Amino acid sequence: MTDSQARPAFLRDAPLAFQRIREYAIFLLEPDGTVASWNEGAQVIKGYSDAEIIGQSFSRFYTPEDLLAGKPAEILSRASRDGRVEEEAWRLRKDGSRFWADVVVTALRDPDGTLRGFVKITRDLTARKLAEKALRQSEERMRLMIDSVRDYAIFMLDPTGRVASWNPGAERLKGYTAREIIGHSFERFYPEQELRAGKPRLELEIAAREGRFEEEGWRLRKDGSRFWANVVLSAVRDERGVLVGYAKVTRDLTERKRSEEAVIERARQQAAVAQLGLFALEHPDLDAVIDRAVTTVRETMGTELVGVLELSEDGKSLVLRAGCGLDVAAMGRVPIELDGVAEAGYTLSSAGPAHLDERRFRMGGFLDAHRGGSRVTALIRGSDRSREAFGVIEAHSRTERAFGEDAVNFLQSVANVIAAALERRSMEEQIRIAEQKAVEERARASQIREALRERDEFISVAAHELRTPLTALQLKLQTVERGLKMGTQKPAAGSSVEPRLEGALRQTERLSLLVERLLDVTRIAAGRLDLALETFDLAALVRQVADDFREPAARAGSELRLEGPQALQGCWDRLRLEQVLVNLLSNAVKYGAGRPISMRVERAGERIRIAVTDQGIGIAQADLPRIFTRFQRAAPLRNYGGLGLGLYIAKHIVEAHGGRLEVSSRPEHGSTFVVDLPIVAVRAAGPEQAAARVRA
Ligand code: ADP
């Protein structure tokens, strides 16, 4: 059979084009399935040349499985029955390899209906099939992957933002099951505020415009809780570029954000504590440090109420020492009793920082007015062993807040700075006391040295003072003795025992007076300068003393003038006042020799003033305060003798009467000593004793 003979008549003029088509195998089958024609496409796809295949059964294109199933015959019978069969299936090439074929078999009939054969058009879809398979596999893998991802919410949105797919990660993250959320708008993941700002829509717009949108922000879970999310939204377009939806990948970064924030917060807290420590170093004032600590806590922790409560000495109550947001009027005044339920009490007894969320604690006392919210309390250690705790510092937020470990540590650090400041203050106090003691010791040592010096000087002065009358006494007694011895034989001419004995007596009196003054000093030192009060005329006493001095004054070249009332009755110690007057006048004569001396007595109300004025050497301003003290002398000993006791004793006598002894003086111009006395001695040795001694 030649080619032209085999070819059916209706195909004879078939366009050459069919023959040349390479993408499709187009060939004819006899009614029994014998290959009757073969084009280039058939050769390319199936691998047989015309010669090899024409006249062969088309069944060789079928796989062994299809052959076993009788597929070739079935196809032909279906095509003959239905006119056309189309299928996609595996076929074999000449080399035995398989290809995925799209096959259309069409029955060819004569106009009278006689079956003449079949046209078979086969396309090699292996590449498409493989691509589809690869796609399917990759989709499957993708799906598996997406399903296995639990840390990311991966889901699709349709172009309007409705959830179109949902993975287990999304369920875990957001709390919705696929059934609950698919079909609902993704807007429900956004907090109210962001919704109002139109954020979800905006994000879709940006993703649609730019292909992608990424951000970090707060999102809501099904239960309403918030989480910090990293969100990537990608626009999904089909091959024609039409937006078919969005892929959204969301990750929960709450923990990361929290730890980032915690790091920042911790750094902020550490900086605040460092600054407070620096402040405490620079400011020794404890109150300033405590005030600063309160502000530091408020600003760093953001708590509205902060209080430093100091424990009382007996440890039974607390007092608000400093604070903010609390009742200022109560500060330092109102004690807060410590009992088991007050939180400060708990902190003090547990001796550690306390984060007291537990409702069973209250703040105690007037602080209970600030109920609610959350609190942290830390112990402020005491500065010494006797006081283990100074008190507590409390930070109180009006709103419910979970204070973390960092916040508690921070508050404890602030408390420690206060404790350090306390310790420093206590150490400074100890140093101050020690220094003061040292100063006092030094002062005492120098006082002792001075007293020793005074004593030595006094001994030499006293020896000198005592020697003068003693020498005189000795001389006089020797003369008397000599006289007496001679008198047994023959009294010396012109020598008489009597005046010498009188002289000796005077020296004895002078000696006993000196001894008496020394005893006075001892009495004053022992506080036993008793007054023997009596009522007498002071004016008369002054006159009498002045009279006694008129002669010695005249001898010293001084005229003695007296002015004053006739009589001045009062109650004093006569002998002691006489002693004072004698002392003042003898000083006036001694230091004002050659110049007039005046005495003036006057009464002013219930007081009496006696002024003794001389115009002598006067006293330097610097010496004025010390001339009234023991053994103090301002005049040179060489020119002016004296124990330096007169004014000391006089001042004590006057003061024992409730009076004052004062001096005004100008060097080279003279001095005025004024005795100012109450009419009735008021300060004698107690009123009863004084009254008892009054000799009316
Ligand atoms: P004294 O025995 O040394 O006179 P006083 O106690 O009476 O002791 O006086 C103390 C010192 O006061 C005297 O040493 C003298 O320097 C000074 N003084 C006292 N009275 C006068 C006075 N009228 N004029 C100048 N100096 C005086």
PDB file of N, CA, C and O in Angstrom, residues 156-165 181-186 201 204:
ATOM      1  N   MET A 156      -4.227  34.844  55.116  1.00  0.00           N
ATOM      2  CA  MET A 156      -4.521  35.636  53.931  1.00  0.00           C
ATOM      3  C   MET A 156      -5.714  36.525  54.207  1.00  0.00           C
ATOM      4  O   MET A 156      -6.604  36.174  54.976  1.00  0.00           O
ATOM      5  N   LEU A 157      -5.678  37.672  53.565  1.00  0.00           N
ATOM      6  CA  LEU A 157      -6.839  38.553  53.604  1.00  0.00           C
ATOM      7  C   LEU A 157      -7.325  38.688  52.175  1.00  0.00           C
ATOM      8  O   LEU A 157      -6.514  38.684  51.242  1.00  0.00           O
ATOM      9  N   ASP A 158      -8.629  38.826  52.024  1.00  0.00           N
ATOM     10  CA  ASP A 158      -9.096  39.107  50.672  1.00  0.00           C
ATOM     11  C   ASP A 158      -8.899  40.602  50.422  1.00  0.00           C
ATOM     12  O   ASP A 158      -8.506  41.333  51.336  1.00  0.00           O
ATOM     13  N   PRO A 159      -9.117  41.068  49.214  1.00  0.00           N
ATOM     14  CA  PRO A 159      -8.786  42.473  48.927  1.00  0.00           C
ATOM     15  C   PRO A 159      -9.497  43.454  49.847  1.00  0.00           C
ATOM     16  O   PRO A 159      -9.033  44.574  50.040  1.00  0.00           O
ATOM     17  N   THR A 160     -10.619  43.046  50.458  1.00  0.00           N
ATOM     18  CA  THR A 160     -11.323  43.993  51.332  1.00  0.00           C
ATOM     19  C   THR A 160     -10.854  43.880  52.774  1.00  0.00           C
ATOM     20  O   THR A 160     -11.305  44.602  53.649  1.00  0.00           O
ATOM     21  N   GLY A 161      -9.924  42.934  53.034  1.00  0.00           N
ATOM     22  CA  GLY A 161      -9.395  42.831  54.396  1.00  0.00           C
ATOM     23  C   GLY A 161     -10.086  41.775  55.226  1.00  0.00           C
ATOM     24  O   GLY A 161      -9.891  41.713  56.433  1.00  0.00           O
ATOM     25  N   ARG A 162     -10.889  40.944  54.594  1.00  0.00           N
ATOM     26  CA  ARG A 162     -11.515  39.851  55.356  1.00  0.00           C
ATOM     27  C   ARG A 162     -10.552  38.670  55.403  1.00  0.00           C
ATOM     28  O   ARG A 162      -9.869  38.384  54.412  1.00  0.00           O
ATOM     29  N   VAL A 163     -10.535  37.982  56.531  1.00  0.00           N
ATOM     30  CA  VAL A 163      -9.601  36.874  56.701  1.00  0.00           C
ATOM     31  C   VAL A 163     -10.023  35.719  55.801  1.00  0.00           C
ATOM     32  O   VAL A 163     -11.186  35.309  55.805  1.00  0.00           O
ATOM     33  N   ALA A 164      -9.050  35.243  54.986  1.00  0.00           N
ATOM     34  CA  ALA A 164      -9.381  34.192  54.039  1.00  0.00           C
ATOM     35  C   ALA A 164      -8.728  32.865  54.405  1.00  0.00           C
ATOM     36  O   ALA A 164      -9.190  31.811  53.995  1.00  0.00           O
ATOM     37  N   SER A 165      -7.639  32.891  55.139  1.00  0.00           N
ATOM     38  CA  SER A 165      -7.036  31.638  55.606  1.00  0.00           C
ATOM     39  C   SER A 165      -6.448  31.906  56.983  1.00  0.00           C
ATOM     40  O   SER A 165      -6.257  33.055  57.380  1.00  0.00           O
ATOM     41  N   ILE A 181     -12.814  33.081  62.695  1.00  0.00           N
ATOM     42  CA  ILE A 181     -12.318  34.341  62.159  1.00  0.00           C
ATOM     43  C   ILE A 181     -12.438  34.460  60.658  1.00  0.00           C
ATOM     44  O   ILE A 181     -12.560  35.565  60.130  1.00  0.00           O
ATOM     45  N   ILE A 182     -12.394  33.309  59.966  1.00  0.00           N
ATOM     46  CA  ILE A 182     -12.403  33.414  58.499  1.00  0.00           C
ATOM     47  C   ILE A 182     -13.696  34.088  58.048  1.00  0.00           C
ATOM     48  O   ILE A 182     -14.779  33.775  58.545  1.00  0.00           O
ATOM     49  N   GLY A 183     -13.527  35.049  57.173  1.00  0.00           N
ATOM     50  CA  GLY A 183     -14.682  35.787  56.692  1.00  0.00           C
ATOM     51  C   GLY A 183     -14.894  37.094  57.441  1.00  0.00           C
ATOM     52  O   GLY A 183     -15.648  37.957  57.014  1.00  0.00           O
ATOM     53  N   HIS A 184     -14.192  37.265  58.595  1.00  0.00           N
ATOM     54  CA  HIS A 184     -14.350  38.517  59.345  1.00  0.00           C
ATOM     55  C   HIS A 184     -13.216  39.473  59.023  1.00  0.00           C
ATOM     56  O   HIS A 184     -12.124  39.064  58.651  1.00  0.00           O
ATOM     57  N   SER A 185     -13.520  40.738  59.213  1.00  0.00           N
ATOM     58  CA  SER A 185     -12.514  41.744  58.883  1.00  0.00           C
ATOM     59  C   SER A 185     -11.329  41.680  59.846  1.00  0.00           C
ATOM     60  O   SER A 185     -11.495  41.430  61.038  1.00  0.00           O
ATOM     61  N   PHE A 186     -10.154  41.911  59.300  1.00  0.00           N
ATOM     62  CA  PHE A 186      -8.949  41.886  60.140  1.00  0.00           C
ATOM     63  C   PHE A 186      -8.896  43.085  61.083  1.00  0.00           C
ATOM     64  O   PHE A 186      -8.014  43.189  61.899  1.00  0.00           O
ATOM     65  N   ARG A 201      -7.075  50.216  57.327  1.00  0.00           N
ATOM     66  CA  ARG A 201      -7.314  50.563  55.906  1.00  0.00           C
ATOM     67  C   ARG A 201      -6.054  51.113  55.274  1.00  0.00           C
ATOM     68  O   ARG A 201      -5.677  50.772  54.160  1.00  0.00           O
ATOM     69  N   LEU A 204      -3.569  48.486  54.387  1.00  0.00           N
ATOM     70  CA  LEU A 204      -3.916  47.771  53.146  1.00  0.00           C
ATOM     71  C   LEU A 204      -3.568  48.625  51.940  1.00  0.00           C
ATOM     72  O   LEU A 204      -3.009  48.135  50.948  1.00  0.00           O
TER      73      LEU A 204
END
